[in-house]
GROMACS .gro file of C-alpha atoms in nm:
model
  220
    1MET     CA    1   0.043  -2.311  -1.069
    2LYS     CA    2   0.159  -1.954  -1.173
    3ASN     CA    3  -0.194  -1.872  -1.316
    4ILE     CA    4  -0.356  -1.991  -0.985
    5LEU     CA    5  -0.132  -1.771  -0.781
    6TYR     CA    6  -0.170  -1.478  -1.020
    7LYS     CA    7  -0.548  -1.495  -0.982
    8LEU     CA    8  -0.522  -1.463  -0.619
    9VAL     CA    9  -0.359  -1.123  -0.641
   10ASP     CA   10  -0.447  -0.976  -0.971
   11ILE     CA   11  -0.610  -0.637  -0.892
   12LYS     CA   12  -0.772  -0.637  -1.232
   13ASN     CA   13  -0.962  -0.955  -1.148
   14GLU     CA   14  -1.276  -0.849  -0.953
   15ASN     CA   15  -1.288  -1.185  -0.778
   16SER     CA   16  -0.913  -1.206  -0.696
   17LEU     CA   17  -0.808  -1.261  -0.335
   18SER     CA   18  -0.648  -0.902  -0.340
   19ASN     CA   19  -0.969  -0.743  -0.441
   20GLN     CA   20  -1.185  -0.956  -0.199
   21MET     CA   21  -0.949  -0.845   0.081
   22ARG     CA   22  -0.954  -0.485  -0.034
   23ARG     CA   23  -1.339  -0.471  -0.024
   24LYS     CA   24  -1.331  -0.636   0.329
   25ARG     CA   25  -1.063  -0.382   0.434
   26PHE     CA   26  -1.272  -0.099   0.314
   27GLU     CA   27  -1.562  -0.204   0.519
   28PHE     CA   28  -1.323  -0.188   0.817
   29PHE     CA   29  -1.222   0.160   0.698
   30LYS     CA   30  -1.578   0.282   0.676
   31GLU     CA   31  -1.647   0.166   1.023
   32PHE     CA   32  -1.311   0.323   1.142
   33ILE     CA   33  -1.436   0.675   1.007
   34SER     CA   34  -1.801   0.633   1.092
   35ASP     CA   35  -1.797   0.889   1.379
   36LEU     CA   36  -1.650   1.176   1.158
   37LYS     CA   37  -1.901   1.446   1.063
   38GLY     CA   38  -1.884   1.706   0.781
   39LYS     CA   39  -1.637   1.700   0.507
   40ILE     CA   40  -1.357   1.455   0.564
   41ARG     CA   41  -1.018   1.538   0.431
   42ILE     CA   42  -0.826   1.227   0.332
   43LEU     CA   43  -0.458   1.221   0.223
   44ASP     CA   44  -0.399   0.895   0.021
   45ILE     CA   45  -0.029   0.823  -0.011
   46GLY     CA   46   0.037   0.614  -0.314
   47GLY     CA   47  -0.338   0.580  -0.402
   48THR     CA   48  -0.534   0.654  -0.713
   49TYR     CA   49  -0.872   0.782  -0.818
   50LEU     CA   50  -0.959   0.433  -0.947
   51TYR     CA   51  -0.931   0.274  -0.601
   52TRP     CA   52  -1.186   0.512  -0.457
   53LYS     CA   53  -1.404   0.468  -0.741
   54GLN     CA   54  -1.397   0.096  -0.697
   55MET     CA   55  -1.484   0.138  -0.333
   56GLY     CA   56  -1.790   0.354  -0.434
   57ILE     CA   57  -1.723   0.691  -0.264
   58ALA     CA   58  -1.523   0.880  -0.536
   59ASP     CA   59  -1.820   1.085  -0.631
   60ASN     CA   60  -1.923   1.162  -0.256
   61GLU     CA   61  -1.853   1.524  -0.195
   62ASP     CA   62  -1.852   1.464   0.181
   63PHE     CA   63  -1.485   1.349   0.106
   64GLU     CA   64  -1.209   1.559  -0.013
   65PHE     CA   65  -0.911   1.356  -0.142
   66THR     CA   66  -0.549   1.451  -0.185
   67LEU     CA   67  -0.351   1.183  -0.380
   68VAL     CA   68   0.020   1.184  -0.353
   69ASN     CA   69   0.201   0.955  -0.600
   70LEU     CA   70   0.503   0.931  -0.836
   71LYS     CA   71   0.280   1.071  -1.118
   72LYS     CA   72   0.000   1.325  -1.109
   73GLU     CA   73  -0.334   1.206  -1.223
   74GLU     CA   74  -0.541   1.442  -1.457
   75ASN     CA   75  -0.898   1.510  -1.525
   76LEU     CA   76  -1.026   1.420  -1.177
   77PRO     CA   77  -1.351   1.533  -1.010
   78LYS     CA   78  -1.347   1.855  -0.821
   79ASN     CA   79  -1.329   1.670  -0.479
   80PHE     CA   80  -0.987   1.527  -0.589
   81ILE     CA   81  -0.634   1.678  -0.583
   82SER     CA   82  -0.342   1.484  -0.732
   83ILE     CA   83   0.018   1.583  -0.681
   84GLU     CA   84   0.363   1.422  -0.747
   85GLY     CA   85   0.526   1.380  -0.419
   86ASP     CA   86   0.765   1.200  -0.196
   87ALA     CA   87   0.614   0.988   0.083
   88ARG     CA   88   0.939   1.058   0.289
   89ASP     CA   89   0.899   1.438   0.273
   90LEU     CA   90   0.553   1.594   0.260
   91SER     CA   91   0.674   1.928   0.400
   92GLN     CA   92   0.441   2.112   0.163
   93PHE     CA   93   0.165   2.022   0.415
   94ASP     CA   94   0.111   2.175   0.754
   95ASP     CA   95   0.092   1.956   1.073
   96ASN     CA   96  -0.268   1.796   1.112
   97ASN     CA   97  -0.365   1.916   0.773
   98PHE     CA   98  -0.579   1.621   0.711
   99ASP     CA   99  -0.853   1.431   0.901
  100ILE     CA  100  -0.703   1.098   0.797
  101VAL     CA  101  -0.393   0.968   0.628
  102PHE     CA  102  -0.466   0.656   0.427
  103SER     CA  103  -0.214   0.429   0.241
  104ASN     CA  104  -0.257   0.095   0.088
  105SER     CA  105   0.053  -0.127   0.006
  106THR     CA  106   0.293   0.167  -0.038
  107ILE     CA  107   0.534   0.176   0.259
  108GLU     CA  108   0.708  -0.148   0.148
  109HIS     CA  109   0.817   0.026  -0.173
  110LEU     CA  110   1.069   0.266  -0.011
  111GLY     CA  111   1.373   0.043  -0.036
  112ASN     CA  112   1.505   0.061   0.326
  113TYR     CA  113   1.379   0.086   0.682
  114ASP     CA  114   1.509   0.444   0.728
  115ASN     CA  115   1.284   0.550   0.434
  116GLN     CA  116   1.003   0.371   0.582
  117HIS     CA  117   1.057   0.539   0.923
  118ARG     CA  118   1.056   0.880   0.753
  119MET     CA  119   0.717   0.806   0.583
  120ALA     CA  120   0.569   0.683   0.911
  121SER     CA  121   0.685   1.001   1.085
  122GLU     CA  122   0.523   1.218   0.812
  123ILE     CA  123   0.199   1.018   0.837
  124ARG     CA  124   0.183   1.080   1.217
  125ARG     CA  125   0.256   1.443   1.168
  126LEU     CA  126  -0.012   1.511   0.909
  127ALA     CA  127  -0.323   1.371   1.091
  128ILE     CA  128  -0.426   1.230   1.429
  129ARG     CA  129  -0.596   0.949   1.254
  130TYR     CA  130  -0.435   0.707   1.005
  131PHE     CA  131  -0.518   0.385   0.836
  132ILE     CA  132  -0.195   0.210   0.678
  133GLN     CA  133  -0.187  -0.135   0.512
  134THR     CA  134   0.123  -0.337   0.416
  135PRO     CA  135   0.175  -0.709   0.327
  136ASN     CA  136   0.320  -0.942   0.576
  137LYS     CA  137   0.696  -1.025   0.520
  138TYR     CA  138   0.621  -1.388   0.623
  139PHE     CA  139   0.326  -1.468   0.410
  140PRO     CA  140   0.461  -1.747   0.182
  141ILE     CA  141   0.356  -1.588  -0.155
  142GLU     CA  142   0.536  -1.258  -0.219
  143PRO     CA  143   0.257  -1.035  -0.339
  144HIS     CA  144   0.435  -0.823  -0.590
  145PHE     CA  145   0.618  -1.086  -0.779
  146VAL     CA  146   0.373  -1.358  -0.703
  147PHE     CA  147   0.656  -1.612  -0.627
  148PRO     CA  148   0.689  -1.839  -0.329
  149PHE     CA  149   0.922  -1.691  -0.063
  150PHE     CA  150   1.067  -1.459  -0.320
  151GLN     CA  151   1.151  -1.205  -0.045
  152PHE     CA  152   1.380  -1.455   0.122
  153LEU     CA  153   1.599  -1.549  -0.182
  154PRO     CA  154   1.940  -1.398  -0.228
  155LEU     CA  155   1.941  -1.062  -0.420
  156GLY     CA  156   2.144  -1.213  -0.704
  157PHE     CA  157   1.892  -1.494  -0.757
  158ARG     CA  158   1.595  -1.258  -0.750
  159THR     CA  159   1.754  -1.033  -0.998
  160PHE     CA  160   1.816  -1.330  -1.233
  161LEU     CA  161   1.449  -1.433  -1.207
  162VAL     CA  162   1.322  -1.076  -1.278
  163GLN     CA  163   1.566  -1.061  -1.578
  164HIS     CA  164   1.445  -1.388  -1.726
  165PHE     CA  165   1.076  -1.416  -1.627
  166SER     CA  166   0.765  -1.204  -1.608
  167LEU     CA  167   0.662  -1.228  -1.242
  168GLY     CA  168   0.347  -1.107  -1.092
  169ASN     CA  169   0.318  -0.733  -1.151
  170PHE     CA  170   0.634  -0.699  -1.349
  171GLU     CA  171   0.720  -0.778  -1.708
  172LYS     CA  172   1.058  -0.939  -1.769
  173ILE     CA  173   1.335  -0.682  -1.721
  174PRO     CA  174   1.644  -0.783  -1.919
  175GLU     CA  175   1.875  -0.501  -1.798
  176LYS     CA  176   2.057  -0.640  -1.485
  177GLU     CA  177   2.090  -0.313  -1.301
  178LYS     CA  178   1.723  -0.222  -1.347
  179ALA     CA  179   1.609  -0.567  -1.243
  180ARG     CA  180   1.824  -0.547  -0.927
  181GLN     CA  181   1.682  -0.199  -0.849
  182THR     CA  182   1.316  -0.333  -0.890
  183CYS     CA  183   1.403  -0.608  -0.638
  184GLU     CA  184   1.571  -0.378  -0.382
  185GLU     CA  185   1.293  -0.129  -0.402
  186ILE     CA  186   1.057  -0.358  -0.211
  187LEU     CA  187   1.119  -0.426   0.145
  188LEU     CA  188   0.839  -0.623   0.320
  189LEU     CA  189   0.784  -0.572   0.697
  190SER     CA  190   0.735  -0.814   0.971
  191LYS     CA  191   0.474  -0.742   1.249
  192LYS     CA  192   0.733  -0.621   1.480
  193GLU     CA  193   0.895  -0.394   1.229
  194PHE     CA  194   0.557  -0.241   1.123
  195SER     CA  195   0.451  -0.203   1.492
  196ASP     CA  196   0.769  -0.021   1.561
  197LEU     CA  197   0.703   0.221   1.283
  198PHE     CA  198   0.353   0.302   1.422
  199SER     CA  199   0.402   0.243   1.791
  200ASP     CA  200   0.091   0.453   1.879
  201ALA     CA  201  -0.144   0.251   1.666
  202GLU     CA  202  -0.331  -0.080   1.686
  203ILE     CA  203  -0.231  -0.356   1.452
  204PHE     CA  204  -0.487  -0.568   1.279
  205GLU     CA  205  -0.393  -0.885   1.097
  206GLU     CA  206  -0.571  -0.978   0.767
  207LYS     CA  207  -0.585  -1.357   0.752
  208PHE     CA  208  -0.598  -1.598   0.453
  209CYS     CA  209  -0.629  -1.976   0.522
  210GLY     CA  210  -0.520  -1.904   0.887
  211LEU     CA  211  -0.216  -1.713   0.780
  212THR     CA  212  -0.155  -1.341   0.821
  213LYS     CA  213  -0.146  -1.200   0.466
  214SER     CA  214  -0.104  -0.830   0.566
  215PHE     CA  215  -0.120  -0.571   0.845
  216ILE     CA  216  -0.317  -0.263   0.904
  217ALA     CA  217  -0.190   0.003   1.146
  218TYR     CA  218  -0.487   0.223   1.248
  219LYS     CA  219  -0.514   0.500   1.502
  220LYS     CA  220  -0.809   0.718   1.597
   0.00000   0.00000   0.00000
């Protein structure tokens, strides 16, 4: 059962559900930007060069990418800039500095709703257009730990599981405090919570077997 669930979300598996949905999502994104002309400046919060390479446009110099992440990437093509940064405070960039802000499965990693609100405010400040994806809190398989209804378990039990088992994207973390922090870092959002963060956007629901797996907030 664990192997079946993991194959659904393993981003290293080309045929996993996650990668299939990423490719479908990217087709939606290409349609979303199809009316833009000239060089397109994209700020990707939490993203990597590998993602854009997998999507087939990393080498297209009609795009200029700025990646903001916890660690800076090195040895990138000249149309990529990578910086260490904090999604809650991107004051190093001016208002409307980009054509599009893009973020894929990042906003749920900020620990609490106040931090998520700060990231959302920065996104709206930095570009008129944005395209933000996050998993659905109420999808039965938690996508990071790949465990049924993990997000609804008491924190103490989640911590115990992470201490004693390798779950999803995480190897076993024996240290209790570190395991607890890992659990607390991820706060999945409901549709209402996500809509409230991006009240000026449309919300698209990505479906799997009739269930909403994730949301995309997009605004032109």
